[in-house]
Amino acid sequence: MITSSPTERRELALLRLSSDLVIVGGGLGGTCAAITAARAGLKVILVQDRPVLGGNASSEVRLWILGATSHMGNNNRWAREGGVIDEILVENTFRNREGNPHVVDTILLEKAVNEPNLTLLLNTAVFEVAKRDANTIQSVRAFCSQNSTLYELAAPLFCDASGDGILGFMAGAAFRMGAEAREEFGEKFAPTAEYGELLGHSLYFYTKDTGRPVTFTPPDYALKDITQIPRWREFNAKEQGCKLWWIEHGGRLDTVHDTEKIKWELWRVVYGVWNHIKNSGQFPEAANLTLEWVGTIPGKRESRRFEGDYMLRQQDIVEQRAHPDAVAFGGWSIDLHPADGVFSEKPGCNQWHAKGVYPIPYRCLYSRNLTNLFLAGRIISATHVAFGSSRVMATCAHVGQAVGMAAALCRQQDVLPRALTEKVHMATLQRRLLQTGQHIPGVPLRDDADLAQWATLTASSELQFSSLKPDGPLLALHDGWAMLLPVTAGVQLDLTIWAEAAAETELRIELRQSSRVDNHTPDVTLEKQVRRLARGEGQAVQVKFEHCFDEARYAFVCFFGDGHIRLRTSEQRLTGVLALCHAANPAVAKSAVQTPPADIGVDTFEFWQPKRRPVGQNIALKLARPLALFGAGNVLNGIARPTNQPNAWVADFSEARPVITLRWTTPQVIARVELMFDTDFDHPMESVLMGHPEGRMPFCARGYRLLDEGGRVLAECCEQHQTRAVIVLSQAVMTRTLLVELERPAANVPAALFEVRCYTTANP
Ligand SMILES: Cc1cc2nc3c(=O)[nH]c(=O)nc-3n(C[C@H](O)[C@H](O)[C@H](O)COP(=O)(O)OP(=O)(O)OC[C@H]3O[C@@H](n4cnc5c(N)ncnc54)[C@H](O)[C@@H]3O)c2cc1C
């Protein structure tokens, strides 16, 4: 028993902790920064004021995690972010393809607590900062109400990933709130004050069918008159969760200090909306529905943005400007909302896409005036317009990873964040990020420690891509469809497809390419042809183009018809080859052609994107000359996803257990092998609500074996679903030959591999 005598006051329990890096905020930016830094060897403290990780992605708020794939609604092919966020999304899709938000929580927590270098403080809010000098943070104080403990957390480096930027704000970092004027950065899409300069908060609700009628009595504070919401007719009994993102409010208020006020208004709206659905008599289908969950913590979109040495701006996104210090990338549209939110007469958002993904420079990821403060998440150094794109969570996570790795390098080199902009450090930072799965557009991995770079490669087979069997369903040509085919210099496409016509008609065919070699927007038409089709089935249509490609890139063979035509598809699927549909994804675009108003600095172009599985089959075809672009050498080219080429070794369809062999002239000591598989970087893997048809990606090898020259099995995995396999051998081996044997995903999908790397040490 504890007894105590009365006294005037008592002190809280105080715990002083120190580490290499303190990260404030456990949203996806902070969480991915913490895991990356901890894996890179730093002692990290991650402080999160709520009971679980994920911020807006957690079960408390329930937003689906999105990024450059843009819901599969623009032309950013194979654009899902790499590294830790990829690992999280792939794992979530594997374990939780139904999109249960609680499972997302478990995965994030599991990833964090599995890191021995990471100290996780949940339910612990940072509220005070101590500085060593005007430009340096020394420590922060945080309080956990659950264990009534005060923490003092000291470190040489800090990262603010708190969304509102509590640490940067208190420590005196330069920041902004509200929109920049058009003139400051020459941003033509800068909003007017009338449209609004801040995005508001939102609260979601989930419903459940109880199987019998349920009544609903709204609380007194619920909105009584639904017509106060100009778009009230759009509510229906089916949509819930993040589909109702436009229940938004607060863009005219102080989105930091008025948050509680905004929350009450959002509750008023949510319960008013539910009252309308349950009690207006307009939705008999809602009779058995009950409210299963209503958010209690509003999802915050925007508040402070901090200033780094560079501010990302509209032109960086639209023109996809290159930066020597690129460490991450974005690809969501520039997505601004009217400040009046749900009470606005205007559409809930104004989204403008770029023709491809854009690099994010490292100079946006640290404070310009505090020497030891990194920025991660939505608060990075970006203008209001650029923030409209960089704010989505997979992008926040990707920049968080760059920060985590940068912090590790800073500690190793004993330098402060700004010093990493020096060329030699930047090359190291980019290399380390690429080694851990980060994708940086235009920056291939050059890794001198990788023994595979010195090996001679052979493969049991290399796909000579000559056909996609006509064994799939017929595809009606209501919209334009295209096959996205990789080509190299000297290729002239000559192919046959199979069509069926309900009446005599014309099939229009176009050969297109993208104006930028690494984009997938078919904005350059190279050739046009027309074929007359007679009424009837199974008509072979030969399409021979004159155009000869002069570099490695993707070609678009586009087909247009009048609705009478159906094309035969194939059940065969293949890494780096896709069928695309010219259509709008209403979740992120208003029409199949982006048509911005004049003078907002945004391009007009067409959207062509794949359909989600289980549909989205390739168009069956036969090539007169096979495309030999899937050779074993691709695993050494430093790019671990399709870009302007598939960048994968792909075996023949017929091989169930193909083998790639690495041979060295002298015996090598190998302690660690890394493999990169195809987990479909085109798949956005929305984390909640939506659900997905499969947990394991169809292009991912089922398993693998590593064997030495004597045929001894060094490592084996029968259940591969992740993108990266990091194999630390139980004992290093000395060998002249390493065989990597893959188990083909399925009879209709050949085995593929993006990367093999071998190291002499377990921790290179
Ligand atoms: C309604 C809505 C819809 C959106 N739609 C999407 C979408 O569909 N997909 C998408 O990817 N993005 C979407 N976004 C954007 C995205 O959710 C945010 O931009 C993103 O969550 C920002 O990530 P973050 O890590 O910076 O911040 P957050 O996710 O907010 O995480 C910050 C964390 O820091 C914690 N924190 C704050 N203060 C402290 C403190 N003092 N001490 C310790 N911890 C603290 C917070 O509790 C929080 O968990 C949407 C946003 C909103 C609000």
PDB file of N, CA, C and O in Angstrom, residues 7 32 45 114 125 211 262 279 311 316 391 417 426 481 484 490-491 512 523 538 588 596 599 675 700 724:
ATOM      1  N   THR A   7       0.555  17.524   1.413  1.00  0.00           N
ATOM      2  CA  THR A   7       1.629  18.479   1.130  1.00  0.00           C
ATOM      3  C   THR A   7       1.071  19.537   0.197  1.00  0.00           C
ATOM      4  O   THR A   7      -0.011  19.357  -0.377  1.00  0.00           O
ATOM      5  N   CYS A  32       6.693   6.493 -40.628  1.00  0.00           N
ATOM      6  CA  CYS A  32       7.634   5.968 -41.632  1.00  0.00           C
ATOM      7  C   CYS A  32       9.029   6.563 -41.448  1.00  0.00           C
ATOM      8  O   CYS A  32      10.025   5.888 -41.700  1.00  0.00           O
ATOM      9  N   ILE A  45      13.020   8.156 -30.799  1.00  0.00           N
ATOM     10  CA  ILE A  45      11.825   8.232 -29.939  1.00  0.00           C
ATOM     11  C   ILE A  45      10.709   8.818 -30.800  1.00  0.00           C
ATOM     12  O   ILE A  45      10.863   9.893 -31.395  1.00  0.00           O
ATOM     13  N   ASN A 114       8.265  -3.668 -33.645  1.00  0.00           N
ATOM     14  CA  ASN A 114       9.266  -4.651 -34.087  1.00  0.00           C
ATOM     15  C   ASN A 114      10.659  -4.055 -34.219  1.00  0.00           C
ATOM     16  O   ASN A 114      11.618  -4.785 -34.432  1.00  0.00           O
ATOM     17  N   ALA A 125       1.675  13.724 -25.356  1.00  0.00           N
ATOM     18  CA  ALA A 125       1.603  14.962 -26.148  1.00  0.00           C
ATOM     19  C   ALA A 125       2.774  15.879 -25.825  1.00  0.00           C
ATOM     20  O   ALA A 125       3.018  16.209 -24.657  1.00  0.00           O
ATOM     21  N   GLY A 211     -30.013  -5.897 -39.868  1.00  0.00           N
ATOM     22  CA  GLY A 211     -30.916  -6.995 -40.248  1.00  0.00           C
ATOM     23  C   GLY A 211     -32.343  -6.774 -39.801  1.00  0.00           C
ATOM     24  O   GLY A 211     -33.233  -7.582 -40.086  1.00  0.00           O
ATOM     25  N   ILE A 262     -14.565  23.551 -34.648  1.00  0.00           N
ATOM     26  CA  ILE A 262     -14.836  22.953 -35.964  1.00  0.00           C
ATOM     27  C   ILE A 262     -15.396  21.539 -35.781  1.00  0.00           C
ATOM     28  O   ILE A 262     -16.329  21.120 -36.474  1.00  0.00           O
ATOM     29  N   ASN A 279     -34.664   9.712 -41.258  1.00  0.00           N
ATOM     30  CA  ASN A 279     -36.006  10.192 -40.876  1.00  0.00           C
ATOM     31  C   ASN A 279     -36.719  11.053 -41.914  1.00  0.00           C
ATOM     32  O   ASN A 279     -37.857  11.462 -41.684  1.00  0.00           O
ATOM     33  N   MET A 311      10.851  26.077 -51.398  1.00  0.00           N
ATOM     34  CA  MET A 311       9.416  25.806 -51.247  1.00  0.00           C
ATOM     35  C   MET A 311       8.906  25.186 -52.546  1.00  0.00           C
ATOM     36  O   MET A 311       9.006  25.792 -53.622  1.00  0.00           O
ATOM     37  N   ASP A 316       6.742  23.109 -60.088  1.00  0.00           N
ATOM     38  CA  ASP A 316       7.489  21.863 -59.845  1.00  0.00           C
ATOM     39  C   ASP A 316       6.623  20.652 -60.148  1.00  0.00           C
ATOM     40  O   ASP A 316       7.104  19.630 -60.626  1.00  0.00           O
ATOM     41  N   ARG A 391       0.185  16.788 -49.830  1.00  0.00           N
ATOM     42  CA  ARG A 391      -0.413  16.519 -48.519  1.00  0.00           C
ATOM     43  C   ARG A 391      -0.927  15.098 -48.340  1.00  0.00           C
ATOM     44  O   ARG A 391      -1.244  14.692 -47.225  1.00  0.00           O
ATOM     45  N   PRO A 417      21.178  18.820 -40.793  1.00  0.00           N
ATOM     46  CA  PRO A 417      20.392  18.506 -41.997  1.00  0.00           C
ATOM     47  C   PRO A 417      20.809  19.259 -43.255  1.00  0.00           C
ATOM     48  O   PRO A 417      20.915  18.667 -44.330  1.00  0.00           O
ATOM     49  N   MET A 426      24.511  13.997 -50.668  1.00  0.00           N
ATOM     50  CA  MET A 426      23.228  13.748 -51.337  1.00  0.00           C
ATOM     51  C   MET A 426      23.269  12.426 -52.101  1.00  0.00           C
ATOM     52  O   MET A 426      22.313  11.646 -52.077  1.00  0.00           O
ATOM     53  N   TRP A 481      -9.491   2.159 -75.925  1.00  0.00           N
ATOM     54  CA  TRP A 481      -8.631   1.251 -75.156  1.00  0.00           C
ATOM     55  C   TRP A 481      -7.257   1.238 -75.795  1.00  0.00           C
ATOM     56  O   TRP A 481      -7.134   1.472 -77.007  1.00  0.00           O
ATOM     57  N   LEU A 484      -0.369  -0.801 -73.649  1.00  0.00           N
ATOM     58  CA  LEU A 484       0.846  -0.081 -73.303  1.00  0.00           C
ATOM     59  C   LEU A 484       2.003  -1.068 -73.443  1.00  0.00           C
ATOM     60  O   LEU A 484       2.127  -1.990 -72.633  1.00  0.00           O
ATOM     61  N   GLY A 490      14.643   1.267 -82.660  1.00  0.00           N
ATOM     62  CA  GLY A 490      14.631   0.358 -83.804  1.00  0.00           C
ATOM     63  C   GLY A 490      13.368  -0.480 -83.916  1.00  0.00           C
ATOM     64  O   GLY A 490      13.169  -1.175 -84.914  1.00  0.00           O
ATOM     65  N   VAL A 491      12.495  -0.418 -82.916  1.00  0.00           N
ATOM     66  CA  VAL A 491      11.284  -1.253 -82.966  1.00  0.00           C
ATOM     67  C   VAL A 491      10.222  -0.600 -83.850  1.00  0.00           C
ATOM     68  O   VAL A 491       9.932   0.585 -83.730  1.00  0.00           O
ATOM     69  N   ARG A 512       0.636   5.994 -80.355  1.00  0.00           N
ATOM     70  CA  ARG A 512       0.984   7.209 -79.612  1.00  0.00           C
ATOM     71  C   ARG A 512       2.161   6.955 -78.684  1.00  0.00           C
ATOM     72  O   ARG A 512       2.496   5.809 -78.389  1.00  0.00           O
ATOM     73  N   ASP A 523       0.292  11.754 -75.200  1.00  0.00           N
ATOM     74  CA  ASP A 523      -0.047  13.076 -75.742  1.00  0.00           C
ATOM     75  C   ASP A 523       0.593  13.351 -77.101  1.00  0.00           C
ATOM     76  O   ASP A 523       0.475  14.454 -77.626  1.00  0.00           O
ATOM     77  N   GLY A 538     -14.443 -13.114 -84.376  1.00  0.00           N
ATOM     78  CA  GLY A 538     -13.095 -13.652 -84.569  1.00  0.00           C
ATOM     79  C   GLY A 538     -12.330 -13.096 -85.751  1.00  0.00           C
ATOM     80  O   GLY A 538     -11.616 -13.843 -86.434  1.00  0.00           O
ATOM     81  N   VAL A 588     -11.468  11.276 -58.951  1.00  0.00           N
ATOM     82  CA  VAL A 588     -10.391  12.274 -59.013  1.00  0.00           C
ATOM     83  C   VAL A 588     -10.402  13.137 -60.269  1.00  0.00           C
ATOM     84  O   VAL A 588      -9.518  13.976 -60.454  1.00  0.00           O
ATOM     85  N   PRO A 596      -8.534  22.303 -68.184  1.00  0.00           N
ATOM     86  CA  PRO A 596      -8.522  23.393 -67.198  1.00  0.00           C
ATOM     87  C   PRO A 596      -8.937  24.714 -67.826  1.00  0.00           C
ATOM     88  O   PRO A 596      -8.813  24.889 -69.047  1.00  0.00           O
ATOM     89  N   ASP A 599      -5.159  29.858 -68.462  1.00  0.00           N
ATOM     90  CA  ASP A 599      -4.311  30.634 -67.576  1.00  0.00           C
ATOM     91  C   ASP A 599      -4.310  30.205 -66.110  1.00  0.00           C
ATOM     92  O   ASP A 599      -4.149  31.028 -65.217  1.00  0.00           O
ATOM     93  N   LEU A 675      16.109  -9.153 -52.782  1.00  0.00           N
ATOM     94  CA  LEU A 675      15.343  -9.365 -54.005  1.00  0.00           C
ATOM     95  C   LEU A 675      14.175  -8.383 -54.028  1.00  0.00           C
ATOM     96  O   LEU A 675      13.619  -8.051 -52.979  1.00  0.00           O
ATOM     97  N   CYS A 700       3.449 -11.210 -58.240  1.00  0.00           N
ATOM     98  CA  CYS A 700       4.506 -11.499 -57.264  1.00  0.00           C
ATOM     99  C   CYS A 700       4.802 -12.997 -57.239  1.00  0.00           C
ATOM    100  O   CYS A 700       3.878 -13.808 -57.079  1.00  0.00           O
ATOM    101  N   ARG A 724       9.868  -6.510 -51.141  1.00  0.00           N
ATOM    102  CA  ARG A 724      11.285  -6.745 -50.876  1.00  0.00           C
ATOM    103  C   ARG A 724      11.476  -8.006 -50.063  1.00  0.00           C
ATOM    104  O   ARG A 724      10.735  -8.242 -49.105  1.00  0.00           O
TER     105      ARG A 724
END
